[in-house]
């Protein structure tokens, strides 16, 4: 691998890692077009870090990314494959990069991809990170692209469930993604007028939830909308001598992330046992990841992509581009990987004002 401090004309590789989300193609387009404008050669790595391990790499030019700014998914493909867990993983990666003379990687992904980028840096492979994830949980950036689109989709779902809940006097529970943070639940819950928002950052007692529903009934509102994040913590403190915490971990993926989902169904069972009301749950699932990105996500992805290439041109690697305020800046990957960005108290309190 060429020494990054001596490389004045970097040859770039671009990877989309982890789960897909709206805006990836907009970022790829920005990176390729900016690289072309600066006279830099760029290669696309197919199927995420799996392609880096297997040597599935092809050169990209502006024609390859024409017309993709509005398209969901990623033209490069992605995976949750972790090459560092494979025999001679680093050696194979370096061999494949050397074959194409790639000396700088631009990795687009969430906190798992940023952690991978940091690890590759430690093995002498220069990397720059671009934060994307519908979860909005990457430390150091105010927003990740993909988040705005997911919130818009979840908000529309709440709007649609609202009419059904009111027509049938039902408690409607909507489960959204977010992994270990409640950004999607909080933002969509506020925007959709939810009566309660349950997130991983706040343990929510079942007794409190029942109070909200019963208070609404006394007010003449015989329906309720509950938005719950997939890793929400619910304290089962009704009809039991010893309160217990309800969670739903379901194994791990290649990055060591817990596989989550189904907590809304467990909550539905609990509420049915204690309330004489109809209760229905809906898991929004992968719908949140699909389709065209919003205008906000297209612009953010484009801005981040351009600055990432500018950093590469200056050989400023080991960093992640980030949105702070309304400015695109960059921060060291060593800071990014230390912790998740959790929902802050201020924004959650906005939602609490309207509970019940």
GROMACS .gro file of C-alpha atoms in nm:
model
  356
    1UNK     CA    1   0.000   0.000   0.000
    2UNK     CA    2   0.137   0.344  -0.088
    3UNK     CA    3   0.213   0.570   0.206
    4UNK     CA    4  -0.073   0.816   0.240
    5UNK     CA    5   0.158   1.102   0.336
    6UNK     CA    6   0.347   1.065   0.004
    7UNK     CA    7   0.052   1.000  -0.223
    8UNK     CA    8  -0.027   1.323  -0.408
    9UNK     CA    9  -0.268   1.176  -0.660
   10UNK     CA   10  -0.485   0.924  -0.474
   11UNK     CA   11  -0.663   0.643  -0.654
   12UNK     CA   12  -0.997   0.596  -0.486
   13UNK     CA   13  -1.218   0.303  -0.404
   14UNK     CA   14  -1.578   0.353  -0.295
   15UNK     CA   15  -1.778   0.108  -0.083
   16UNK     CA   16  -2.135   0.101   0.048
   17UNK     CA   17  -2.144  -0.113   0.362
   18UNK     CA   18  -2.412  -0.243   0.598
   19UNK     CA   19  -2.784  -0.201   0.537
   20UNK     CA   20  -2.904  -0.008   0.234
   21UNK     CA   21  -3.090   0.322   0.268
   22UNK     CA   22  -3.224   0.601   0.047
   23UNK     CA   23  -2.953   0.842  -0.066
   24UNK     CA   24  -2.669   0.598  -0.127
   25UNK     CA   25  -2.679   0.645  -0.502
   26UNK     CA   26  -2.682   1.023  -0.460
   27UNK     CA   27  -2.363   0.995  -0.253
   28UNK     CA   28  -2.200   0.759  -0.504
   29UNK     CA   29  -2.288   0.999  -0.784
   30UNK     CA   30  -2.136   1.293  -0.597
   31UNK     CA   31  -1.813   1.105  -0.521
   32UNK     CA   32  -1.765   0.984  -0.878
   33UNK     CA   33  -1.842   1.319  -1.040
   34UNK     CA   34  -1.623   1.512  -0.795
   35UNK     CA   35  -1.337   1.267  -0.846
   36UNK     CA   36  -1.370   1.305  -1.223
   37UNK     CA   37  -1.369   1.682  -1.191
   38UNK     CA   38  -1.046   1.665  -0.987
   39UNK     CA   39  -0.885   1.420  -1.231
   40UNK     CA   40  -0.887   1.128  -0.986
   41UNK     CA   41  -0.938   0.767  -1.087
   42UNK     CA   42  -1.209   0.588  -0.889
   43UNK     CA   43  -1.317   0.226  -0.855
   44UNK     CA   44  -1.641   0.085  -0.719
   45UNK     CA   45  -1.622  -0.210  -0.480
   46UNK     CA   46  -1.921  -0.439  -0.528
   47UNK     CA   47  -2.131  -0.590  -0.247
   48UNK     CA   48  -1.972  -0.393   0.035
   49UNK     CA   49  -1.671  -0.527   0.224
   50UNK     CA   50  -1.741  -0.871   0.083
   51UNK     CA   51  -1.639  -0.738  -0.257
   52UNK     CA   52  -1.326  -0.589  -0.103
   53UNK     CA   53  -1.237  -0.933   0.032
   54UNK     CA   54  -1.324  -1.117  -0.291
   55UNK     CA   55  -1.175  -0.861  -0.531
   56UNK     CA   56  -1.501  -0.760  -0.700
   57UNK     CA   57  -1.394  -0.416  -0.816
   58UNK     CA   58  -1.462  -0.212  -1.130
   59UNK     CA   59  -1.371   0.134  -1.251
   60UNK     CA   60  -1.642   0.401  -1.244
   61UNK     CA   61  -1.695   0.708  -1.460
   62UNK     CA   62  -1.959   0.984  -1.473
   63UNK     CA   63  -2.171   0.790  -1.723
   64UNK     CA   64  -2.208   0.504  -1.471
   65UNK     CA   65  -2.375   0.738  -1.221
   66UNK     CA   66  -2.588   0.941  -1.460
   67UNK     CA   67  -2.953   0.967  -1.353
   68UNK     CA   68  -2.922   0.781  -1.021
   69UNK     CA   69  -2.966   1.071  -0.776
   70UNK     CA   70  -3.334   0.986  -0.724
   71UNK     CA   71  -3.294   0.606  -0.721
   72UNK     CA   72  -3.309   0.415  -0.392
   73UNK     CA   73  -3.068   0.140  -0.292
   74UNK     CA   74  -2.708   0.129  -0.418
   75UNK     CA   75  -2.575   0.050  -0.765
   76UNK     CA   76  -2.269  -0.103  -0.597
   77UNK     CA   77  -2.465  -0.345  -0.382
   78UNK     CA   78  -2.395  -0.396  -0.013
   79UNK     CA   79  -2.362  -0.661   0.257
   80UNK     CA   80  -2.299  -0.706   0.628
   81UNK     CA   81  -1.991  -0.918   0.561
   82UNK     CA   82  -1.696  -0.862   0.797
   83UNK     CA   83  -1.367  -0.947   0.619
   84UNK     CA   84  -1.165  -0.906   0.939
   85UNK     CA   85  -1.324  -1.225   1.070
   86UNK     CA   86  -1.197  -1.421   0.770
   87UNK     CA   87  -0.860  -1.600   0.746
   88UNK     CA   88  -0.593  -1.365   0.608
   89UNK     CA   89  -0.862  -1.099   0.565
   90UNK     CA   90  -0.630  -0.798   0.574
   91UNK     CA   91  -0.374  -0.965   0.347
   92UNK     CA   92  -0.642  -1.039   0.085
   93UNK     CA   93  -0.780  -0.686   0.106
   94UNK     CA   94  -0.437  -0.531   0.056
   95UNK     CA   95  -0.366  -0.763  -0.236
   96UNK     CA   96  -0.691  -0.668  -0.409
   97UNK     CA   97  -0.634  -0.296  -0.354
   98UNK     CA   98  -0.278  -0.324  -0.482
   99UNK     CA   99  -0.402  -0.493  -0.802
  100UNK     CA  100  -0.592  -0.174  -0.890
  101UNK     CA  101  -0.341   0.060  -0.719
  102UNK     CA  102  -0.620   0.188  -0.493
  103UNK     CA  103  -0.467   0.378  -0.202
  104UNK     CA  104  -0.768   0.545  -0.039
  105UNK     CA  105  -1.110   0.401   0.045
  106UNK     CA  106  -1.426   0.609   0.076
  107UNK     CA  107  -1.663   0.401   0.286
  108UNK     CA  108  -2.031   0.494   0.301
  109UNK     CA  109  -2.215   0.340   0.594
  110UNK     CA  110  -2.340   0.352   0.950
  111UNK     CA  111  -2.160   0.306   1.280
  112UNK     CA  112  -2.053  -0.049   1.187
  113UNK     CA  113  -1.893   0.074   0.865
  114UNK     CA  114  -1.724   0.361   1.049
  115UNK     CA  115  -1.581   0.110   1.297
  116UNK     CA  116  -1.459  -0.105   1.006
  117UNK     CA  117  -1.300   0.203   0.846
  118UNK     CA  118  -1.117   0.279   1.170
  119UNK     CA  119  -0.991  -0.080   1.191
  120UNK     CA  120  -0.868  -0.072   0.831
  121UNK     CA  121  -0.686   0.254   0.907
  122UNK     CA  122  -0.510   0.081   1.194
  123UNK     CA  123  -0.395  -0.185   0.945
  124UNK     CA  124  -0.244   0.080   0.716
  125UNK     CA  125  -0.535   0.120   0.472
  126UNK     CA  126  -0.630   0.490   0.443
  127UNK     CA  127  -1.007   0.546   0.476
  128UNK     CA  128  -1.260   0.829   0.474
  129UNK     CA  129  -1.611   0.770   0.607
  130UNK     CA  130  -1.943   0.906   0.483
  131UNK     CA  131  -2.221   0.858   0.742
  132UNK     CA  132  -2.545   0.706   0.619
  133UNK     CA  133  -2.813   0.525   0.814
  134UNK     CA  134  -3.185   0.555   0.868
  135UNK     CA  135  -3.107   0.515   1.241
  136UNK     CA  136  -2.926   0.853   1.267
  137UNK     CA  137  -2.706   0.706   1.542
  138UNK     CA  138  -2.357   0.789   1.410
  139UNK     CA  139  -2.165   1.001   1.658
  140UNK     CA  140  -2.031   1.338   1.543
  141UNK     CA  141  -2.285   1.430   1.277
  142UNK     CA  142  -2.616   1.605   1.343
  143UNK     CA  143  -2.791   1.397   1.078
  144UNK     CA  144  -2.708   1.102   0.856
  145UNK     CA  145  -2.865   1.076   0.513
  146UNK     CA  146  -3.140   0.816   0.491
  147UNK     CA  147  -3.290   0.931   0.820
  148UNK     CA  148  -3.514   1.200   0.675
  149UNK     CA  149  -3.663   0.957   0.422
  150UNK     CA  150  -3.727   0.692   0.689
  151UNK     CA  151  -3.898   0.948   0.913
  152UNK     CA  152  -4.118   1.062   0.625
  153UNK     CA  153  -4.223   0.703   0.554
  154UNK     CA  154  -4.295   0.633   0.922
  155UNK     CA  155  -4.491   0.957   0.958
  156UNK     CA  156  -4.708   0.868   0.661
  157UNK     CA  157  -4.773   0.527   0.818
  158UNK     CA  158  -4.884   0.694   1.142
  159UNK     CA  159  -5.119   0.921   0.948
  160UNK     CA  160  -5.277   0.619   0.781
  161UNK     CA  161  -5.307   0.421   1.105
  162UNK     CA  162  -5.467   0.721   1.271
  163UNK     CA  163  -5.780   0.701   1.058
  164UNK     CA  164  -5.817   0.328   1.124
  165UNK     CA  165  -5.763   0.371   1.498
  166UNK     CA  166  -6.023   0.645   1.525
  167UNK     CA  167  -6.278   0.461   1.310
  168UNK     CA  168  -6.258   0.140   1.515
  169UNK     CA  169  -6.170   0.279   1.861
  170UNK     CA  170  -5.845   0.083   1.858
  171UNK     CA  171  -5.504   0.113   2.015
  172UNK     CA  172  -5.263   0.108   1.721
  173UNK     CA  173  -4.898   0.024   1.783
  174UNK     CA  174  -4.645   0.108   1.512
  175UNK     CA  175  -4.299  -0.048   1.539
  176UNK     CA  176  -4.021   0.136   1.359
  177UNK     CA  177  -3.651   0.066   1.311
  178UNK     CA  178  -3.365   0.251   1.478
  179UNK     CA  179  -3.156  -0.027   1.630
  180UNK     CA  180  -3.038   0.091   1.974
  181UNK     CA  181  -3.161   0.449   1.941
  182UNK     CA  182  -3.503   0.608   1.909
  183UNK     CA  183  -3.447   0.881   1.652
  184UNK     CA  184  -3.698   0.751   1.396
  185UNK     CA  185  -3.958   0.679   1.664
  186UNK     CA  186  -3.917   1.021   1.825
  187UNK     CA  187  -3.925   1.229   1.507
  188UNK     CA  188  -4.204   1.037   1.337
  189UNK     CA  189  -4.399   1.017   1.663
  190UNK     CA  190  -4.388   1.393   1.707
  191UNK     CA  191  -4.469   1.459   1.341
  192UNK     CA  192  -4.751   1.203   1.337
  193UNK     CA  193  -4.911   1.311   1.664
  194UNK     CA  194  -4.845   0.989   1.856
  195UNK     CA  195  -4.995   0.958   2.205
  196UNK     CA  196  -4.687   0.776   2.337
  197UNK     CA  197  -4.335   0.719   2.204
  198UNK     CA  198  -4.127   0.429   2.338
  199UNK     CA  199  -3.752   0.436   2.272
  200UNK     CA  200  -3.440   0.247   2.391
  201UNK     CA  201  -3.304   0.552   2.574
  202UNK     CA  202  -3.603   0.565   2.814
  203UNK     CA  203  -3.745   0.272   3.011
  204UNK     CA  204  -4.122   0.308   2.974
  205UNK     CA  205  -4.342   0.149   3.246
  206UNK     CA  206  -4.644  -0.042   3.119
  207UNK     CA  207  -4.847   0.125   3.397
  208UNK     CA  208  -4.765   0.469   3.252
  209UNK     CA  209  -4.875   0.357   2.907
  210UNK     CA  210  -5.205   0.232   3.046
  211UNK     CA  211  -5.257   0.562   3.227
  212UNK     CA  212  -5.218   0.748   2.898
  213UNK     CA  213  -5.474   0.527   2.722
  214UNK     CA  214  -5.723   0.548   3.011
  215UNK     CA  215  -5.682   0.925   3.040
  216UNK     CA  216  -5.765   0.960   2.672
  217UNK     CA  217  -6.079   0.750   2.720
  218UNK     CA  218  -6.195   0.982   2.999
  219UNK     CA  219  -6.143   1.273   2.760
  220UNK     CA  220  -6.366   1.101   2.505
  221UNK     CA  221  -6.079   0.976   2.289
  222UNK     CA  222  -6.139   0.602   2.253
  223UNK     CA  223  -5.830   0.534   2.043
  224UNK     CA  224  -5.454   0.578   2.087
  225UNK     CA  225  -5.145   0.576   1.866
  226UNK     CA  226  -4.827   0.429   2.013
  227UNK     CA  227  -4.495   0.447   1.828
  228UNK     CA  228  -4.232   0.204   1.950
  229UNK     CA  229  -3.868   0.165   1.846
  230UNK     CA  230  -3.753  -0.192   1.777
  231UNK     CA  231  -3.519  -0.196   2.080
  232UNK     CA  232  -3.748  -0.011   2.322
  233UNK     CA  233  -3.733  -0.102   2.691
  234UNK     CA  234  -4.074  -0.166   2.853
  235UNK     CA  235  -4.102  -0.224   3.226
  236UNK     CA  236  -4.372  -0.483   3.294
  237UNK     CA  237  -4.498  -0.349   3.627
  238UNK     CA  238  -4.869  -0.438   3.605
  239UNK     CA  239  -5.012  -0.759   3.754
  240UNK     CA  240  -4.677  -0.878   3.881
  241UNK     CA  241  -4.493  -0.866   4.212
  242UNK     CA  242  -4.153  -0.831   4.047
  243UNK     CA  243  -4.132  -0.585   3.753
  244UNK     CA  244  -3.934  -0.719   3.457
  245UNK     CA  245  -3.789  -0.561   3.145
  246UNK     CA  246  -3.935  -0.665   2.810
  247UNK     CA  247  -3.690  -0.681   2.516
  248UNK     CA  248  -3.658  -0.885   2.198
  249UNK     CA  249  -3.296  -0.959   2.090
  250UNK     CA  250  -3.282  -1.216   1.806
  251UNK     CA  251  -2.919  -1.317   1.751
  252UNK     CA  252  -2.639  -1.114   1.588
  253UNK     CA  253  -2.525  -1.010   1.242
  254UNK     CA  254  -2.168  -1.006   1.104
  255UNK     CA  255  -2.091  -0.674   1.276
  256UNK     CA  256  -2.207  -0.807   1.612
  257UNK     CA  257  -2.533  -0.609   1.602
  258UNK     CA  258  -2.835  -0.763   1.772
  259UNK     CA  259  -3.112  -0.859   1.530
  260UNK     CA  260  -3.425  -0.689   1.656
  261UNK     CA  261  -3.796  -0.689   1.583
  262UNK     CA  262  -4.130  -0.794   1.722
  263UNK     CA  263  -4.151  -0.596   2.043
  264UNK     CA  264  -4.475  -0.434   1.923
  265UNK     CA  265  -4.639  -0.776   1.913
  266UNK     CA  266  -4.533  -0.848   2.270
  267UNK     CA  267  -4.669  -0.510   2.379
  268UNK     CA  268  -4.997  -0.586   2.198
  269UNK     CA  269  -5.036  -0.905   2.404
  270UNK     CA  270  -4.968  -0.722   2.729
  271UNK     CA  271  -5.216  -0.442   2.659
  272UNK     CA  272  -5.486  -0.687   2.557
  273UNK     CA  273  -5.449  -0.863   2.890
  274UNK     CA  274  -5.501  -0.546   3.092
  275UNK     CA  275  -5.731  -0.325   2.884
  276UNK     CA  276  -6.078  -0.394   2.748
  277UNK     CA  277  -5.994  -0.245   2.409
  278UNK     CA  278  -5.898  -0.362   2.063
  279UNK     CA  279  -5.523  -0.353   2.014
  280UNK     CA  280  -5.340  -0.396   1.683
  281UNK     CA  281  -4.969  -0.384   1.604
  282UNK     CA  282  -4.791  -0.307   1.277
  283UNK     CA  283  -4.421  -0.361   1.208
  284UNK     CA  284  -4.312  -0.115   0.940
  285UNK     CA  285  -3.985  -0.301   0.878
  286UNK     CA  286  -3.783  -0.271   0.560
  287UNK     CA  287  -4.031  -0.034   0.396
  288UNK     CA  288  -3.836   0.236   0.581
  289UNK     CA  289  -3.522   0.154   0.384
  290UNK     CA  290  -3.673   0.154   0.037
  291UNK     CA  291  -3.779   0.390  -0.236
  292UNK     CA  292  -3.659   0.728  -0.352
  293UNK     CA  293  -3.477   0.955  -0.106
  294UNK     CA  294  -3.629   1.286   0.000
  295UNK     CA  295  -3.485   1.608  -0.139
  296UNK     CA  296  -3.315   1.667   0.198
  297UNK     CA  297  -3.136   1.330   0.186
  298UNK     CA  298  -3.031   1.379  -0.177
  299UNK     CA  299  -2.874   1.716  -0.096
  300UNK     CA  300  -2.706   1.596   0.224
  301UNK     CA  301  -2.564   1.285   0.055
  302UNK     CA  302  -2.429   1.500  -0.229
  303UNK     CA  303  -2.266   1.751   0.004
  304UNK     CA  304  -2.102   1.478   0.211
  305UNK     CA  305  -1.977   1.296  -0.099
  306UNK     CA  306  -1.811   1.604  -0.245
  307UNK     CA  307  -1.625   1.691   0.076
  308UNK     CA  308  -1.513   1.328   0.117
  309UNK     CA  309  -1.335   1.345  -0.221
  310UNK     CA  310  -1.183   1.681  -0.132
  311UNK     CA  311  -1.037   1.524   0.184
  312UNK     CA  312  -0.898   1.236  -0.021
  313UNK     CA  313  -0.736   1.479  -0.264
  314UNK     CA  314  -0.561   1.642   0.032
  315UNK     CA  315  -0.466   1.299   0.175
  316UNK     CA  316  -0.661   1.378   0.492
  317UNK     CA  317  -0.771   1.024   0.573
  318UNK     CA  318  -0.876   0.860   0.898
  319UNK     CA  319  -1.171   1.099   0.911
  320UNK     CA  320  -1.547   1.102   0.863
  321UNK     CA  321  -1.732   1.386   0.692
  322UNK     CA  322  -2.014   1.523   0.907
  323UNK     CA  323  -2.298   1.772   0.917
  324UNK     CA  324  -2.263   2.008   1.213
  325UNK     CA  325  -2.517   2.287   1.217
  326UNK     CA  326  -2.550   2.371   0.848
  327UNK     CA  327  -2.184   2.315   0.768
  328UNK     CA  328  -2.010   2.008   0.631
  329UNK     CA  329  -1.692   1.938   0.825
  330UNK     CA  330  -1.492   1.631   0.923
  331UNK     CA  331  -1.389   1.459   1.245
  332UNK     CA  332  -1.140   1.181   1.329
  333UNK     CA  333  -1.274   0.826   1.303
  334UNK     CA  334  -1.119   0.764   1.645
  335UNK     CA  335  -1.388   0.992   1.791
  336UNK     CA  336  -1.673   0.851   1.584
  337UNK     CA  337  -1.630   0.491   1.698
  338UNK     CA  338  -1.633   0.564   2.072
  339UNK     CA  339  -2.011   0.577   2.119
  340UNK     CA  340  -2.355   0.598   1.962
  341UNK     CA  341  -2.545   0.923   1.923
  342UNK     CA  342  -2.851   0.885   2.145
  343UNK     CA  343  -3.177   1.080   2.134
  344UNK     CA  344  -3.123   1.395   2.337
  345UNK     CA  345  -3.347   1.492   2.626
  346UNK     CA  346  -3.473   1.811   2.464
  347UNK     CA  347  -3.626   1.652   2.154
  348UNK     CA  348  -3.785   1.368   2.351
  349UNK     CA  349  -3.945   1.617   2.591
  350UNK     CA  350  -4.110   1.782   2.293
  351UNK     CA  351  -4.286   1.453   2.230
  352UNK     CA  352  -4.372   1.403   2.597
  353UNK     CA  353  -4.567   1.729   2.600
  354UNK     CA  354  -4.832   1.561   2.385
  355UNK     CA  355  -4.839   1.217   2.551
  356UNK     CA  356  -5.202   1.124   2.618
   0.00000   0.00000   0.00000
